[in-house]
Short mmCIF file of C-alpha atoms in Angstrom, two decimals:
data_model
loop_
_atom_site.label_atom_id
_atom_site.label_comp_id
_atom_site.label_asym_id
_atom_site.label_seq_id
_atom_site.Cartn_x
_atom_site.Cartn_y
_atom_site.Cartn_z
CA MET A 1 6.62 -100.23 -30.39
CA THR A 2 6.76 -96.70 -29.09
CA ASP A 3 4.72 -95.96 -25.93
CA SER A 4 2.49 -92.97 -25.56
CA ALA A 5 4.74 -91.25 -22.99
CA THR A 6 7.60 -91.03 -25.45
CA ILE A 7 5.36 -89.70 -28.19
CA SER A 8 3.98 -87.12 -25.85
CA SER A 9 7.47 -85.90 -25.01
CA LEU A 10 8.40 -85.64 -28.65
CA VAL A 11 5.29 -83.69 -29.46
CA GLN A 12 5.83 -81.33 -26.55
CA PHE A 13 9.48 -80.44 -27.16
CA SER A 14 9.80 -80.67 -30.90
CA GLY A 15 6.52 -79.03 -31.67
CA GLN A 16 5.86 -81.44 -34.64
CA PRO A 17 3.94 -84.76 -34.36
CA ILE A 18 5.58 -87.97 -35.62
CA PRO A 19 3.89 -89.39 -38.73
CA GLY A 20 1.74 -92.41 -37.95
CA ALA A 21 1.79 -91.83 -34.20
CA PRO A 22 -1.52 -91.63 -32.37
CA ARG A 23 -2.51 -88.16 -31.20
CA VAL A 24 -2.44 -87.94 -27.42
CA ARG A 25 -3.38 -84.85 -25.38
CA PRO A 26 -0.58 -83.79 -22.97
CA GLU A 27 -3.07 -83.69 -20.08
CA SER A 28 -3.68 -87.44 -20.37
CA VAL A 29 -0.02 -88.40 -20.15
CA HIS A 30 1.05 -89.82 -16.82
CA PRO A 31 4.33 -88.40 -15.55
CA PRO A 32 7.08 -90.91 -14.85
CA GLU A 33 7.08 -92.51 -11.45
CA ARG A 34 9.74 -91.60 -8.93
CA ARG A 35 10.97 -94.08 -6.36
CA SER A 36 11.22 -93.14 -2.75
CA PRO A 37 14.19 -94.59 -0.90
CA ASP A 38 11.94 -95.75 1.94
CA GLY A 39 8.80 -96.73 0.14
CA PRO A 40 7.02 -97.62 -3.05
CA PRO A 41 7.28 -95.51 -6.15
CA ARG A 42 5.39 -92.22 -5.97
CA SER A 43 4.25 -89.78 -8.62
CA PRO A 44 5.51 -86.21 -8.59
CA SER A 45 3.08 -83.68 -7.16
CA LYS A 46 1.27 -81.17 -9.30
CA THR A 47 3.44 -78.38 -7.90
CA GLU A 48 6.62 -80.19 -8.86
CA SER A 49 5.32 -80.84 -12.37
CA ASN A 50 4.50 -77.18 -12.92
CA ALA A 51 7.84 -76.06 -11.50
CA ALA A 52 9.67 -78.24 -13.99
CA LEU A 53 8.20 -76.40 -16.97
CA PRO A 54 10.26 -73.39 -18.14
CA ALA A 55 8.52 -69.99 -17.75
CA PRO A 56 7.86 -68.04 -20.96
CA LEU A 57 10.68 -65.57 -21.55
CA LEU A 58 8.46 -62.73 -22.74
CA SER A 59 6.31 -62.97 -19.63
CA GLY A 60 9.39 -62.83 -17.43
CA GLU A 61 10.70 -59.70 -19.19
CA THR A 62 7.35 -57.97 -18.81
CA ARG A 63 7.17 -58.59 -15.08
CA LEU A 64 10.72 -57.42 -14.63
CA ALA A 65 10.01 -54.18 -16.46
CA SER A 66 6.90 -53.67 -14.36
CA GLN A 67 8.84 -54.19 -11.15
CA GLN A 68 11.56 -51.80 -12.21
CA ALA A 69 9.03 -49.14 -13.13
CA GLY A 70 6.86 -49.47 -10.04
CA ALA A 71 9.21 -50.44 -7.24
CA PRO A 72 10.29 -47.56 -4.94
CA SER A 73 13.89 -46.52 -5.16
CA ALA A 74 16.18 -47.24 -2.24
CA GLU A 75 17.33 -43.60 -2.14
CA PRO A 76 14.76 -40.75 -2.20
CA ARG A 77 15.02 -38.61 -5.28
CA ALA A 78 16.13 -35.02 -4.71
CA ALA A 79 13.78 -32.29 -5.89
CA ALA A 80 14.72 -31.24 -9.37
CA PRO A 81 16.10 -27.66 -9.37
CA SER A 82 14.36 -25.12 -11.52
CA ALA A 83 15.66 -24.94 -15.05
CA GLY A 84 16.33 -21.21 -14.79
CA ALA A 85 18.36 -21.38 -11.58
CA GLU A 86 20.34 -24.41 -12.77
CA ALA A 87 21.35 -22.82 -16.07
CA LEU A 88 22.52 -19.44 -14.68
CA THR A 89 26.19 -18.57 -14.60
CA GLU A 90 27.76 -16.92 -11.57
CA GLU A 91 27.64 -13.55 -13.29
CA GLU A 92 23.95 -14.02 -14.11
CA LYS A 93 23.17 -15.04 -10.53
CA LYS A 94 24.85 -11.85 -9.31
CA LYS A 95 22.77 -9.83 -11.76
CA VAL A 96 19.57 -11.47 -10.48
CA GLN A 97 20.49 -10.57 -6.90
CA GLU A 98 21.04 -6.95 -7.91
CA LEU A 99 17.69 -6.85 -9.68
CA GLN A 100 15.93 -8.36 -6.67
CA SER A 101 17.44 -5.73 -4.38
CA ARG A 102 16.48 -2.93 -6.76
CA ASP A 103 12.95 -4.28 -7.08
CA ARG A 104 12.43 -4.25 -3.30
CA GLU A 105 13.85 -0.73 -3.01
CA VAL A 106 11.67 0.70 -5.78
CA ARG A 107 8.46 -0.87 -4.51
CA ALA A 108 9.08 0.29 -0.92
CA HIS A 109 9.86 3.81 -2.19
CA GLU A 110 6.64 4.16 -4.17
CA GLN A 111 4.54 2.55 -1.45
CA ALA A 112 5.79 5.18 1.01
CA HIS A 113 4.56 7.92 -1.35
CA LYS A 114 1.18 6.22 -1.68
CA ALA A 115 0.69 5.69 2.06
CA ALA A 116 1.57 9.28 3.00
CA GLY A 117 -0.31 10.88 0.09
CA GLY A 118 -3.66 9.39 1.06
CA PRO A 119 -6.54 10.42 -1.24
CA HIS A 120 -4.30 12.78 -3.22
CA ALA A 121 -1.97 9.97 -4.42
CA GLY A 122 -2.67 7.39 -7.11
CA SER A 123 -1.56 3.78 -7.33
CA PRO A 124 2.14 3.11 -8.00
CA THR A 125 3.21 2.19 -11.52
CA PHE A 126 6.53 0.54 -12.33
CA LYS A 127 8.95 0.13 -15.20
CA THR A 128 10.27 -3.43 -15.28
CA VAL A 129 12.98 -5.43 -17.02
CA ARG A 130 13.33 -9.19 -17.50
CA GLY A 131 16.22 -10.76 -15.62
CA PRO A 132 18.44 -13.66 -16.68
CA ASP A 133 16.09 -16.00 -14.78
CA GLY A 134 13.12 -14.95 -16.92
CA ARG A 135 11.36 -12.97 -14.18
CA SER A 136 10.35 -9.29 -14.29
CA TYR A 137 11.90 -6.81 -11.85
CA ALA A 138 10.96 -3.17 -11.15
CA ILE A 139 13.79 -0.74 -11.79
CA SER A 140 11.84 2.54 -11.44
CA GLY A 141 8.38 3.71 -10.51
CA GLU A 142 6.11 6.67 -9.95
CA VAL A 143 3.02 7.75 -8.03
CA LYS A 144 0.81 10.44 -9.52
CA ILE A 145 -0.22 13.06 -6.95
CA ASP A 146 -2.68 15.97 -7.15
CA THR A 147 -0.89 19.25 -6.36
CA SER A 148 -3.68 21.64 -7.37
CA ALA A 149 -4.83 24.30 -4.90
CA VAL A 150 -8.35 24.27 -3.44
CA PRO A 151 -10.22 27.21 -5.06
CA ASN A 152 -11.18 30.07 -2.73
CA ASN A 153 -10.12 28.14 0.35
CA PRO A 154 -6.58 28.95 1.52
CA ASP A 155 -6.92 26.90 4.70
CA ALA A 156 -7.86 23.74 2.77
CA THR A 157 -5.04 24.43 0.30
CA ILE A 158 -2.53 24.73 3.13
CA ARG A 159 -3.63 21.42 4.67
CA LYS A 160 -3.51 19.68 1.30
CA MET A 161 -0.06 21.00 0.40
CA GLU A 162 1.34 20.02 3.79
CA GLN A 163 0.20 16.42 3.19
CA ILE A 164 1.65 16.46 -0.32
CA LYS A 165 4.96 17.68 1.07
CA ARG A 166 4.99 14.83 3.60
CA ALA A 167 4.20 12.35 0.82
CA ALA A 168 7.02 13.66 -1.37
CA LEU A 169 9.57 13.29 1.42
CA ALA A 170 8.17 10.05 2.88
CA PRO A 171 10.79 7.63 1.43
CA SER A 172 14.08 7.28 3.26
CA ASN A 173 15.93 8.49 0.16
CA PRO A 174 13.79 11.08 -1.69
CA SER A 175 14.76 11.59 -5.31
CA SER A 176 15.36 14.96 -6.94
CA ALA A 177 11.86 14.78 -8.41
CA ASP A 178 10.45 14.14 -4.93
CA ARG A 179 12.24 17.19 -3.54
CA GLN A 180 10.95 19.28 -6.43
CA VAL A 181 7.37 18.30 -5.58
CA ALA A 182 8.00 19.17 -1.93
CA ALA A 183 9.37 22.59 -2.93
CA GLU A 184 6.32 23.20 -5.13
CA ALA A 185 4.05 22.34 -2.21
CA ASP A 186 5.99 24.74 0.02
CA ALA A 187 5.56 27.58 -2.50
CA LYS A 188 1.82 26.97 -2.68
CA ILE A 189 1.59 26.97 1.11
CA GLN A 190 3.21 30.43 1.24
CA LYS A 191 0.94 31.68 -1.51
CA ALA A 192 -2.14 30.35 0.29
CA ARG A 193 -1.10 32.08 3.52
CA LEU A 194 -0.71 35.38 1.67
CA GLU A 195 -4.12 34.95 0.08
CA LYS A 196 -5.58 34.24 3.51
CA ARG A 197 -4.17 37.50 4.94
CA GLU A 198 -5.50 39.46 1.97
CA MET A 199 -8.93 37.93 2.35
CA GLU A 200 -8.98 38.76 6.05
CA ALA A 201 -7.99 42.39 5.31
CA GLU A 202 -10.77 42.72 2.74
CA GLU A 203 -13.28 41.37 5.22
CA ARG A 204 -12.20 43.95 7.81
CA GLU A 205 -12.53 46.78 5.27
CA LYS A 206 -15.98 45.60 4.26
CA ALA A 207 -17.03 45.44 7.88
CA ALA A 208 -15.67 48.96 8.48
CA GLY A 209 -17.43 50.39 5.42
CA ALA A 210 -20.76 48.84 6.27
CA GLY A 211 -21.05 49.83 9.96
CA GLY A 212 -18.36 52.51 10.35
CA ALA A 213 -15.94 52.73 13.21
CA PRO A 214 -17.61 53.86 16.48
CA GLY A 215 -17.04 57.57 17.46
CA THR A 216 -15.79 58.66 14.02
CA SER A 217 -18.61 61.16 13.32
CA ASP A 218 -18.28 62.84 16.71
CA ARG A 219 -14.55 63.34 16.34
CA THR A 220 -15.02 64.82 12.86
CA SER A 221 -17.58 67.33 14.15
CA ASP A 222 -15.31 68.39 16.98
CA ARG A 223 -12.45 69.09 14.58
CA THR A 224 -14.74 71.22 12.38
CA ILE A 225 -15.93 73.34 15.33
CA ASP A 226 -12.41 73.92 16.59
CA LYS A 227 -11.30 75.08 13.13
CA ALA A 228 -14.19 77.53 12.85
CA ALA A 229 -13.50 78.93 16.29
CA ARG A 230 -9.86 79.50 15.46
CA GLY A 231 -10.86 81.32 12.29
CA ALA A 232 -13.20 83.57 14.23
CA ARG A 233 -10.47 84.47 16.67
CA HIS A 234 -8.15 85.29 13.81
CA ASN A 235 -10.79 87.66 12.45
CA LEU A 236 -11.19 89.37 15.76
CA LEU A 237 -7.49 89.89 16.09
CA ALA A 238 -7.23 91.35 12.67
#
């Protein structure tokens, strides 16, 4: 006759019940007794019974994957370099450095025009190109500046043109176009000074015509009397 413990073991490990055997729940099976060398037989503890059962393989794999994904690495990861900088060749890196230098030079040049030109200068505009690293760099620029004379006001024109000349020559390396603007401002300064002298002369003439120069009438009368007297003497002598 087969005891219930043996049947329980067969059911547990084979997975198929034996025909004709009574059905026994695994929880009701008493584990085999173990003898202690110094005492009566003792039953294994609950912890020992659970430890004897093999852990499900799938569960073990899942925990391992979770630990690998979440556990911190022993070595800190270095910051990933940018894709653009990593992919550049030495020649491309040199080109980027040249573009960066040119960009700084152009922007400083146009900003000097803007700062010195004051209200007569507009905002800088730039022409850019895309470098090997995908960024845009300024390679040239311009600042629009008002070089028109102030109507009927030579003094204001002179002040304006002097500021425009300073703005044109403000950068450390003025371009040929900058020097041309400065020369144009110089020419307008000379023209405004000439206009100022002409306006002052006209004002003096107007003042002289309106009031007359003092003593002019008296001197004219004296010359007329002297001429008549000389004519009378000539008649007497004749």
